[in-house]
C-alpha positions as CSV (number, residue, x, y, z in Angstrom):
1,H,-0.1,-0.4,0.1
2,A,3.0,2.2,0.4
3,D,3.3,4.7,-2.9
4,H,7.1,4.2,-2.5
5,I,9.5,2.5,-0.4
6,V,13.5,3.2,0.8
7,T,16.6,0.6,1.0
8,G,19.1,0.3,2.2
9,S,21.1,-1.8,0.0
10,A,21.0,-2.7,-4.2
11,F,20.5,-6.2,-2.4
12,S,18.0,-5.3,-0.4
13,K,15.7,-4.3,-3.0
14,R,16.3,-7.0,-4.9
15,E,15.0,-9.6,-1.8
16,I,12.1,-7.0,-1.6
17,I,11.1,-7.1,-5.4
18,R,11.8,-11.1,-5.1
19,Y,9.7,-11.6,-2.4
20,L,7.0,-8.5,-1.7
21,H,6.4,-8.7,-6.2
22,V,6.5,-4.8,-6.5
23,P,7.1,-3.0,-9.0
24,K,11.3,-2.2,-9.0
25,D,10.6,1.6,-9.9
26,K,8.4,1.5,-6.7
27,V,12.0,0.9,-4.4
28,T,14.9,3.1,-3.9
29,V,18.1,2.6,-2.8
30,V,19.5,5.7,-0.2
31,P,22.5,4.3,1.5
32,N,23.5,4.4,5.0
33,A,26.3,6.5,6.5
34,V,28.4,7.0,9.6
35,D,28.7,10.1,12.0
36,H,33.0,10.3,10.5
37,A,33.3,13.0,13.8
38,V,32.6,9.7,15.6
39,Y,33.5,7.3,13.7
40,H,37.3,8.0,12.5
41,A,41.4,7.2,12.6
42,G,42.3,9.6,15.2
43,Y,42.0,8.0,18.4
44,K,45.1,8.1,21.1
45,E,46.8,5.1,21.3
46,S,46.2,6.0,25.8
47,E,42.4,6.1,24.9
48,I,42.4,2.7,22.4
49,Q,44.5,1.3,25.7
50,N,41.9,1.7,28.6
51,V,39.0,1.0,26.7
52,L,41.4,-2.2,25.9
53,Q,41.7,-2.3,29.7
54,K,38.0,-2.5,30.6
55,Y,36.9,-5.3,28.5
56,H,39.8,-7.2,29.7
57,I,41.8,-7.1,25.8
58,E,45.4,-7.5,25.3
59,K,46.9,-5.9,22.6
60,E,47.1,-7.2,19.3
61,Y,43.4,-7.8,19.0
62,L,41.0,-9.3,15.6
63,L,37.7,-8.2,16.2
64,Y,33.9,-9.3,15.6
65,L,31.4,-6.9,17.0
66,G,27.9,-7.3,16.7
67,T,25.4,-10.0,18.2
68,I,26.4,-13.5,19.4
69,E,23.6,-14.9,16.7
70,P,23.9,-17.7,14.5
71,R,23.4,-15.5,12.0
72,K,26.3,-13.4,12.2
73,N,28.4,-17.2,11.1
74,L,30.5,-17.0,14.6
75,E,30.7,-20.8,14.8
76,R,32.8,-20.8,11.9
77,L,35.1,-18.0,12.5
78,I,35.7,-19.2,15.4
79,G,36.7,-22.5,13.5
80,A,39.0,-20.7,10.9
81,Y,40.4,-18.5,13.7
82,H,41.5,-22.4,15.2
83,R,42.4,-23.6,11.9
84,L,45.5,-20.5,12.4
85,H,46.1,-20.8,16.0
86,Q,47.5,-23.9,15.1
87,E,50.4,-22.8,12.6
88,K,50.4,-19.4,14.1
89,K,50.7,-19.8,18.3
90,D,51.6,-15.5,18.0
91,L,47.6,-15.2,16.9
92,P,46.4,-11.8,18.3
93,Q,43.4,-12.9,20.4
94,L,40.1,-13.2,18.7
95,V,37.8,-10.5,20.0
96,L,33.5,-11.4,19.6
97,A,32.8,-8.2,21.3
98,G,28.5,-7.2,21.5
99,K,25.5,-8.8,23.8
100,K,23.9,-11.9,23.5
101,G,21.7,-13.5,20.7
102,W,18.6,-15.8,20.1
103,L,20.4,-19.7,20.1
104,C,23.8,-18.9,20.8
105,D,25.0,-21.3,23.7
106,G,26.8,-23.1,20.4
107,I,28.6,-20.7,20.1
108,Y,30.5,-20.2,23.2
109,K,30.6,-23.8,23.1
110,K,32.8,-24.2,20.1
111,V,35.2,-21.8,21.8
112,Q,34.9,-24.2,25.2
113,D,36.0,-27.5,22.6
114,L,38.4,-26.2,20.7
115,H,40.7,-25.4,24.4
116,L,40.5,-21.4,22.7
117,G,39.6,-19.6,26.1
118,Q,42.7,-18.1,26.2
119,K,42.7,-16.5,22.8
120,V,39.6,-16.0,22.6
121,V,37.8,-13.0,24.5
122,F,33.5,-12.2,24.8
123,T,33.0,-8.5,25.9
124,G,29.7,-8.3,26.4
125,Y,27.6,-5.5,25.8
126,I,29.9,-2.5,24.0
127,D,29.1,1.0,26.0
128,P,28.6,2.9,22.5
129,Q,32.1,5.2,23.4
130,D,33.4,2.5,23.5
131,S,32.5,1.3,19.9
132,P,34.5,3.5,17.8
133,V,38.0,3.3,20.4
134,L,37.8,-0.4,20.1
135,L,37.2,-0.3,16.0
136,C,40.2,1.4,15.8
137,G,42.5,-0.6,17.8
138,A,41.6,-3.8,16.1
139,K,44.1,-5.4,13.5
140,I,41.7,-6.4,11.2
141,F,37.8,-6.8,11.6
142,L,35.9,-9.7,10.9
143,F,32.9,-9.9,10.0
144,P,31.6,-13.2,7.7
145,S,27.8,-13.1,8.7
146,L,24.9,-15.3,6.8
147,Y,22.6,-12.3,5.9
148,E,23.0,-8.3,5.7
149,G,20.2,-5.7,4.6
150,F,23.6,-3.4,4.2
151,G,25.9,-3.8,7.3
152,M,27.0,-1.3,9.5
153,P,29.6,-2.3,11.8
154,P,32.0,-2.9,8.5
155,L,31.2,0.5,7.6
156,E,32.2,1.9,11.0
157,A,34.8,0.0,10.6
158,M,36.5,1.2,7.7
159,A,35.2,4.6,8.6
160,C,38.3,4.0,11.5
161,G,41.2,2.7,9.1
162,T,41.0,-1.2,9.8
163,P,41.3,-3.9,7.7
164,V,38.1,-5.7,7.0
165,I,37.0,-8.9,5.8
166,V,33.7,-9.7,5.1
167,S,31.6,-12.3,3.2
168,N,30.9,-12.6,-0.2
169,T,27.5,-12.7,-0.2
170,T,23.9,-10.6,0.7
171,A,25.2,-6.5,1.0
172,L,28.1,-6.6,2.3
173,P,30.2,-6.7,-0.8
174,E,28.3,-3.5,-2.2
175,V,29.5,-1.7,1.2
176,V,33.0,-2.6,0.9
177,G,33.6,-2.5,-2.2
178,D,37.1,-3.8,-3.4
179,A,38.7,-1.9,-0.1
180,G,38.4,-4.8,2.0
181,I,39.0,-8.6,1.6
182,A,36.0,-10.6,0.5
183,V,35.6,-14.7,1.4
184,D,33.2,-17.5,0.9
185,P,31.1,-17.0,4.6
186,G,30.7,-21.3,4.3
187,S,34.1,-21.8,4.0
188,E,36.2,-21.4,7.6
189,Q,39.7,-22.2,4.5
190,D,39.1,-19.0,2.6
191,L,38.7,-17.1,6.4
192,C,41.9,-18.3,7.2
193,K,43.4,-17.9,4.8
194,A,42.5,-13.8,4.1
195,V,43.1,-13.4,8.4
196,K,46.9,-15.3,7.5
197,K,46.9,-13.1,4.0
198,L,46.9,-9.7,5.9
199,L,48.8,-11.0,9.1
200,E,51.8,-11.7,7.0
201,D,51.4,-9.0,4.5
202,P,52.0,-5.8,6.6
203,V,52.4,-3.9,3.6
204,C,49.0,-5.3,1.5
205,L,47.7,-4.3,5.8
206,D,48.5,-1.1,5.8
207,R,47.2,-0.5,2.4
208,L,43.7,-2.0,3.0
209,G,44.0,0.4,6.1
210,R,43.8,3.8,3.7
211,M,41.2,2.8,0.9
212,A,39.1,1.8,4.4
213,T,39.2,5.0,5.0
214,E,38.5,6.5,1.7
215,R,36.2,3.9,0.9
216,A,33.7,5.1,3.7
217,K,34.5,8.9,2.5
218,Q,31.8,8.2,0.0
219,F,28.9,7.4,3.3
220,T,27.7,10.4,4.5
221,W,24.1,11.4,6.7
222,A,24.3,14.4,3.9
223,N,24.3,12.2,0.7
224,A,21.7,10.2,2.3
225,A,19.4,13.3,3.7
226,K,19.7,14.7,-0.2
227,M,19.1,11.0,-1.7
228,L,16.0,11.0,0.6
229,M,14.8,14.2,-0.1
230,D,14.8,13.0,-4.0
231,V,12.6,10.7,-2.8
232,Y,9.5,12.7,-1.2
233,R,9.9,15.2,-4.0
234,K,9.4,12.7,-6.1
235,V,6.3,11.1,-4.5
């Protein structure tokens, strides 16, 4: 019954057309954005250190930030981390940051079963003011989610200059473009290889961080507002 539909990604537009059977010209994509005054690479080392102490995180660390639930593919991420840990004993900690979601018991059990309790940190809920600082301090941001209508956490990580590894499915490739690494979310091996590549290639790691910052600059609320105003005028 709506006069027009606004959604955050081309992927979501395709899903709306496919499942709700609406004409494609009735749906407009207005990408989400990031507050660059909050999410940026300018946080001081002392600020980062204070946040790490608050959540009992060591320096260095690989980071996932989001709800702890099956859709986020965390059991497979933990499995990939375990593979890598068998090769590299000096592997940075894996930090899984965020509050518990539904059906999450298997995720915690996976860490116990693989005896990774000393290497995997569950922080629980992250205070909003700590989120950008945590993203800024991470060596790599990992987001192998199975289904995303957009994917705010990778965009926020990119705005903080942190290299990202995401799934090559749903809306995530739209957000990351060529400024990150996209892997098959169904393959522990692919995820393991991507992390290993970045950890062993500091030049590539640095380049991806710079590319991520530039890519994130395209996603502003001013641009989103202008696009949304155009929809209002059209309607």
